[in-house]
Coordinates of C-alpha atoms in Angstrom, one line a residue:
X1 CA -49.4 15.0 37.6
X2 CA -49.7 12.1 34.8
X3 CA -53.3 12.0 35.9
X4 CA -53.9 15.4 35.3
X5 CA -51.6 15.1 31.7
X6 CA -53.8 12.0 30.7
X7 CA -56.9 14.1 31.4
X8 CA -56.2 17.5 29.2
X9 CA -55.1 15.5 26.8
X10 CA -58.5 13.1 27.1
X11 CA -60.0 16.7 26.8
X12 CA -58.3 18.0 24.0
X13 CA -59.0 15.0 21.8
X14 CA -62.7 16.1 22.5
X15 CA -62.3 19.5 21.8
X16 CA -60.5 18.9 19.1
X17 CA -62.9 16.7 17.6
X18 CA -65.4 18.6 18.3
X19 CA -63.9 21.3 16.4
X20 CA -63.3 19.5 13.4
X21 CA -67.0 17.8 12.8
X22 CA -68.1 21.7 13.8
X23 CA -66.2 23.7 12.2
X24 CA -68.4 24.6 9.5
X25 CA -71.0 26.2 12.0
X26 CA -70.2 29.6 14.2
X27 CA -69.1 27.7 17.2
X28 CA -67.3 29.7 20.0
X29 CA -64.8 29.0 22.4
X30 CA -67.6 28.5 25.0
X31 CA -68.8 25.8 22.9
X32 CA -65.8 23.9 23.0
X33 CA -65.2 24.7 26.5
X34 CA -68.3 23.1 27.3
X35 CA -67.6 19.8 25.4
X36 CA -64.3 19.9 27.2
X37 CA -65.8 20.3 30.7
X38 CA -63.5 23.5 31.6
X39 CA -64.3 27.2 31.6
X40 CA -63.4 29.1 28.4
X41 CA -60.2 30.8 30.4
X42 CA -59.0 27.7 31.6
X43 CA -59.8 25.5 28.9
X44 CA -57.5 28.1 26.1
X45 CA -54.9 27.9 28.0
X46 CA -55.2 23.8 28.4
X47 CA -55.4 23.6 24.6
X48 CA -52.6 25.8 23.4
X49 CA -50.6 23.9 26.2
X50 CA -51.4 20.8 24.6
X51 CA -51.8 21.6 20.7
X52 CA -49.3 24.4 20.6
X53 CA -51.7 26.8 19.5
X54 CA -55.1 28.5 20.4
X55 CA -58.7 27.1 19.9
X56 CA -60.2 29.7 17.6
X57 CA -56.6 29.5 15.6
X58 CA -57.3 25.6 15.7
X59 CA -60.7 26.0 14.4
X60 CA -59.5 28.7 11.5
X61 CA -56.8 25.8 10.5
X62 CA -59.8 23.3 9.8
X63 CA -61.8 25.3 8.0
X64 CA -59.1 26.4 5.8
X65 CA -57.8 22.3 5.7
X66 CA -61.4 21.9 3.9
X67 CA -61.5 24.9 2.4
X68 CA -58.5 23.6 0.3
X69 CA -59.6 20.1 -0.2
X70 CA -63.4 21.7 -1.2
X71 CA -61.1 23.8 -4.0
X72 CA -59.1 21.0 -5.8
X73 CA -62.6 18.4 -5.7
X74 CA -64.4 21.1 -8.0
X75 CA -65.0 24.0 -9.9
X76 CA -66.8 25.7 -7.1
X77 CA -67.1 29.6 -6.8
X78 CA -64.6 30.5 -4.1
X79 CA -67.2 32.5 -2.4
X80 CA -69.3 29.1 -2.2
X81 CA -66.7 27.6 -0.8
X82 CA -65.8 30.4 2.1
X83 CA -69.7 30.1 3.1
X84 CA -69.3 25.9 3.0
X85 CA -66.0 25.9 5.2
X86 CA -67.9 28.2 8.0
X87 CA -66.6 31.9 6.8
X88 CA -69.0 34.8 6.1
X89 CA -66.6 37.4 4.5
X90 CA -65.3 36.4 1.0
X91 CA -62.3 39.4 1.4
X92 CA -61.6 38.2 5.1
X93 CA -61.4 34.4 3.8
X94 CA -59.1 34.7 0.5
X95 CA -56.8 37.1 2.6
X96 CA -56.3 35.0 5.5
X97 CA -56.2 31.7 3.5
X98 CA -53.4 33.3 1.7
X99 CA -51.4 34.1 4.7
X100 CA -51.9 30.2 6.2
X101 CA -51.5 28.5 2.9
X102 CA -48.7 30.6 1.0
X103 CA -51.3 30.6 -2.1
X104 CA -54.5 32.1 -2.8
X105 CA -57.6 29.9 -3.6
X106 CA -57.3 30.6 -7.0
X107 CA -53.6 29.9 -6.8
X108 CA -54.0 26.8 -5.3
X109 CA -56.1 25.2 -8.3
X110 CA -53.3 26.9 -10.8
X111 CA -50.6 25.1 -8.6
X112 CA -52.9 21.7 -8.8
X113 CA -52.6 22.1 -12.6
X114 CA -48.7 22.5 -12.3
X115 CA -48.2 19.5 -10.2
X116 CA -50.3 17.1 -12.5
X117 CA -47.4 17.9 -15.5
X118 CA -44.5 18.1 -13.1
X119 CA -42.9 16.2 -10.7
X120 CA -40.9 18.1 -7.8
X121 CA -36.7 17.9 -8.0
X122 CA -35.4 18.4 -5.5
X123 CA -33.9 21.7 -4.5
X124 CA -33.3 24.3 -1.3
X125 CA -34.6 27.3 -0.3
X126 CA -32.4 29.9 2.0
X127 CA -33.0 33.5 3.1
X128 CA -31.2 36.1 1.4
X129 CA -27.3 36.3 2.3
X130 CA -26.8 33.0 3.1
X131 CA -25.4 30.5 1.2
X132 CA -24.3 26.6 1.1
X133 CA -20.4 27.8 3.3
X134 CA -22.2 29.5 5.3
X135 CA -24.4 26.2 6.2
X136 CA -20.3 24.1 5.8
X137 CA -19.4 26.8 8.5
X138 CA -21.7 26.9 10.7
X139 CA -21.2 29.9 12.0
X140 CA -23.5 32.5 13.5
X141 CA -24.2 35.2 11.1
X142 CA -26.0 37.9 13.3
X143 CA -26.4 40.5 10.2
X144 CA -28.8 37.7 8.8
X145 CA -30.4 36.1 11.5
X146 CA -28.4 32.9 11.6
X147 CA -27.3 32.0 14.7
X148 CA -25.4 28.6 13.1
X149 CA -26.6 25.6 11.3
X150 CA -28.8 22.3 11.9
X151 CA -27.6 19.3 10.6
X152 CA -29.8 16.4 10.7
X153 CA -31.3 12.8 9.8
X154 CA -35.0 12.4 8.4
X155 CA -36.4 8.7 9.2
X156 CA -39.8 8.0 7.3
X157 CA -43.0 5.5 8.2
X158 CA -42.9 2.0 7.7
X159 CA -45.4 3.1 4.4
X160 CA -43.0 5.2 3.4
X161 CA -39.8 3.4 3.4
X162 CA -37.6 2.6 0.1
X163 CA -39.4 0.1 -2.2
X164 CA -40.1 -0.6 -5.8
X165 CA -40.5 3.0 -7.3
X166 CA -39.1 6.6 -6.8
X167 CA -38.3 7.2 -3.5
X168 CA -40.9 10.0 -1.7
X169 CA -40.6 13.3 -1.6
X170 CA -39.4 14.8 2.1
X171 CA -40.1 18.0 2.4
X172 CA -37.7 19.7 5.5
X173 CA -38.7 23.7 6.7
X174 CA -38.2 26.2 9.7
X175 CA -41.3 27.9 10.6
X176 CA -41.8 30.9 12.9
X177 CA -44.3 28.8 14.7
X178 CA -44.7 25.0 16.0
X179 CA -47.1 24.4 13.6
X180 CA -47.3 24.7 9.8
X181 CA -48.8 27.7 8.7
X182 CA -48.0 30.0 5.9
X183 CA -44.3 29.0 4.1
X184 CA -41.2 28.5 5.8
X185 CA -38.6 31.1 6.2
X186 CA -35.8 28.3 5.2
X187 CA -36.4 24.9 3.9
X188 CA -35.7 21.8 1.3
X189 CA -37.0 18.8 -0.7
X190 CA -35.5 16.0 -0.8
X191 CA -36.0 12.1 -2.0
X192 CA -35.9 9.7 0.7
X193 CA -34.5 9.4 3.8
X194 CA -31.1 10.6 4.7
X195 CA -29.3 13.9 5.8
X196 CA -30.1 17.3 5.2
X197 CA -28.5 20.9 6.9
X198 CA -30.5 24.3 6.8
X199 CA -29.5 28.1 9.0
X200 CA -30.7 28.0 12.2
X201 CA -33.0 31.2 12.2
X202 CA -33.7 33.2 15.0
X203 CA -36.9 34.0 13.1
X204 CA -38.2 30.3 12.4
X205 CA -37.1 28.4 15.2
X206 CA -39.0 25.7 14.7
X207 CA -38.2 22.5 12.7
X208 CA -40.8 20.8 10.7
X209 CA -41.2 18.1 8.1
X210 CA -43.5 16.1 6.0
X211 CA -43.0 13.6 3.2
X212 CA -45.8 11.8 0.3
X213 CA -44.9 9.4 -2.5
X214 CA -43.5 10.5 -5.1
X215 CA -46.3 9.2 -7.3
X216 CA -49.0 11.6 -5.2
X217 CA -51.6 13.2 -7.0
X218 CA -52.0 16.8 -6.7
X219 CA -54.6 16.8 -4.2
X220 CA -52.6 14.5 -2.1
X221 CA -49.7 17.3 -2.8
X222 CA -51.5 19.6 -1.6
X223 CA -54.5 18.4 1.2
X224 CA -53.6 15.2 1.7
X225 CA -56.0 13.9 4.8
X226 CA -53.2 12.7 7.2
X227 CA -49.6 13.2 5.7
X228 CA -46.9 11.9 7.7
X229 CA -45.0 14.3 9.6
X230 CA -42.3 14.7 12.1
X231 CA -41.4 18.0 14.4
X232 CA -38.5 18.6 16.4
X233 CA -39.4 19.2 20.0
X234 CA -38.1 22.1 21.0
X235 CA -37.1 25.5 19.1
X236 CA -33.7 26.1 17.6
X237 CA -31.8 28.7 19.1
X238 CA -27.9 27.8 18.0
X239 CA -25.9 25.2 16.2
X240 CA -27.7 21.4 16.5
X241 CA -27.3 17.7 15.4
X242 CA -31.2 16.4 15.2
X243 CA -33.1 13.1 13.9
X244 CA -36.7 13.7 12.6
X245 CA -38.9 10.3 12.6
X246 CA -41.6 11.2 10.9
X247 CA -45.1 9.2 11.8
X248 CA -49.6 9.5 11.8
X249 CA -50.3 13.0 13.0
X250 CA -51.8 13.1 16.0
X251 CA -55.7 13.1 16.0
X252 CA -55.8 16.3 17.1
X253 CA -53.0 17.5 15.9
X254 CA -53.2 21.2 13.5
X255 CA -53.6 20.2 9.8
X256 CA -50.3 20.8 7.5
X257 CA -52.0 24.3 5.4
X258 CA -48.4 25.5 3.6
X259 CA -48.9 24.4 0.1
X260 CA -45.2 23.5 -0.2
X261 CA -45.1 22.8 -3.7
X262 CA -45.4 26.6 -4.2
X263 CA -42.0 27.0 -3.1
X264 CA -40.8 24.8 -6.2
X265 CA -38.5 27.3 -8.3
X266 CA -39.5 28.2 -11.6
X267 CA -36.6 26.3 -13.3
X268 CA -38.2 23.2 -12.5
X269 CA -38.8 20.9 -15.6
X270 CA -42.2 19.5 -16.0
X271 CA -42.1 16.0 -16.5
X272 CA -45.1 14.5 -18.0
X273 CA -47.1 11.9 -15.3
X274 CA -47.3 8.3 -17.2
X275 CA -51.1 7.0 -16.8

């Protein structure tokens, strides 16, 4: 059994690379498959068994990981940059890329231009109808989807950890999915390490974070090339006492698309960055 473990993972780091020095051309499952050394049907279900999520939906996270990081470098058309990424319809592109990031391309280069005369505050975001005694409770609320509350400790990287300087930015969210696409249905920011409670949600089940110094450019912000991150194992499905150590995502790992700082509310004073 370890034996077989150690070899789709050996096999997904090759896909997986694969994927992400590709991505740009039309590559197909077969091609991957191929570089793998499994059949298409056998090597999807190897993949999403060991990435949490399908190759084609892999390969769309890449793409739209450059497609970002392509936007914030330049000035570029965004149809130029849906060709350079691997994408052939312009409509299809800024629709989907909306849906994965929580932005649109255009929205993302308006949100870089927020973040470079603003510094996030922290703050919390919960669904309609619940509020902070509902989280003291912790009681299922079935009319809202709550099903109790998650109360929790967030450790950060060795890079991370308190020093001279603000303390980073830890960003904390519950995502339909194992893997962070579009925004999160529940969520905070906060400085540091250190507690934090949100509604369990029987529609985002899945506990993510993230953290970058508090000093981050926008870019970094928003596409930073490996961002530490942590994930709870398992889904949520009641009342729970968790620790998140964040860490290096995994080589193969699906890239962090939300743009989280979209979620900051509109109260938020800008603070002007010192040179």
């Amino acid at each position: 059994m370890r034996d077989q473990q150690a070899e789709h993972e050996a096999a997904a780091r090759r896909a997986a690379r694969f994927i992400t020095e590709r991505a740009a051309e039309p590559i197909t499952v077969a091609d991957m498959a191929d570089v793998a050394g499994y059949s298409p049907f056998h090597f999807t279900r190897m993949f999403a068994a060991r990435v949490h999520v399908t190759p084609n939906r892999f390969l769309a996270g890449v793409r739209f990981h450059r497609a970002k990081r392509l936007l914030l470098a330049g000035d570029d058309a965004v149809v130029d940059v849906c060709q350079e990424v691997g994408f052939t319809s312009p409509g299809t592109f800024t629709r989907r890329f909306r849906e994965d990031v929580g932005v649109s391309p255009s929205g993302l280069r308006r949100l870089a231009d927020r973040l470079s005369v603003t510094t996030p505050a922290p703050f919390a975001l919960y669904p309609q109808g619940i509020t902070e005694a509902d989280l003291a409770a912790g009681r299922p609320r079935p009319a809202v989807g709550m099903l109790g509350t998650v109360e929790g400790t967030v450790r950060l990287p060795p890079a991370l950890r308190p020093g001279p300087g603000p303390e980073p930015l830890v960003w904390i969210g519950c995502y339909p999915t194992p893997f962070p696409v579009g925004l999160p249905v529940t969520g905070l920011l906060r400085e540091g390490e250190g507690g934090f409670r949100l509604p369990v949600l029987d529609r985002a089940p899945w506990l993510l974070a993230t953290a970058v110094p508090a000093t981050a450019e926008p870019a970094e912000h928003l596409a930073g090339p490996r961002p530490a991150v942590g994930r709870h194992p398992v889904p949520l499905t009641g009342p729970a006492t968790v620790r998140l150590e964040l860490g290096d995502p995994e080589p193969w790992g699906f890239p962090l698309l939300t743009a989280l700082p979209s979620l900051m509310p509109d109260r938020t004073h800008p603070t002007r960055r010192t040179p």
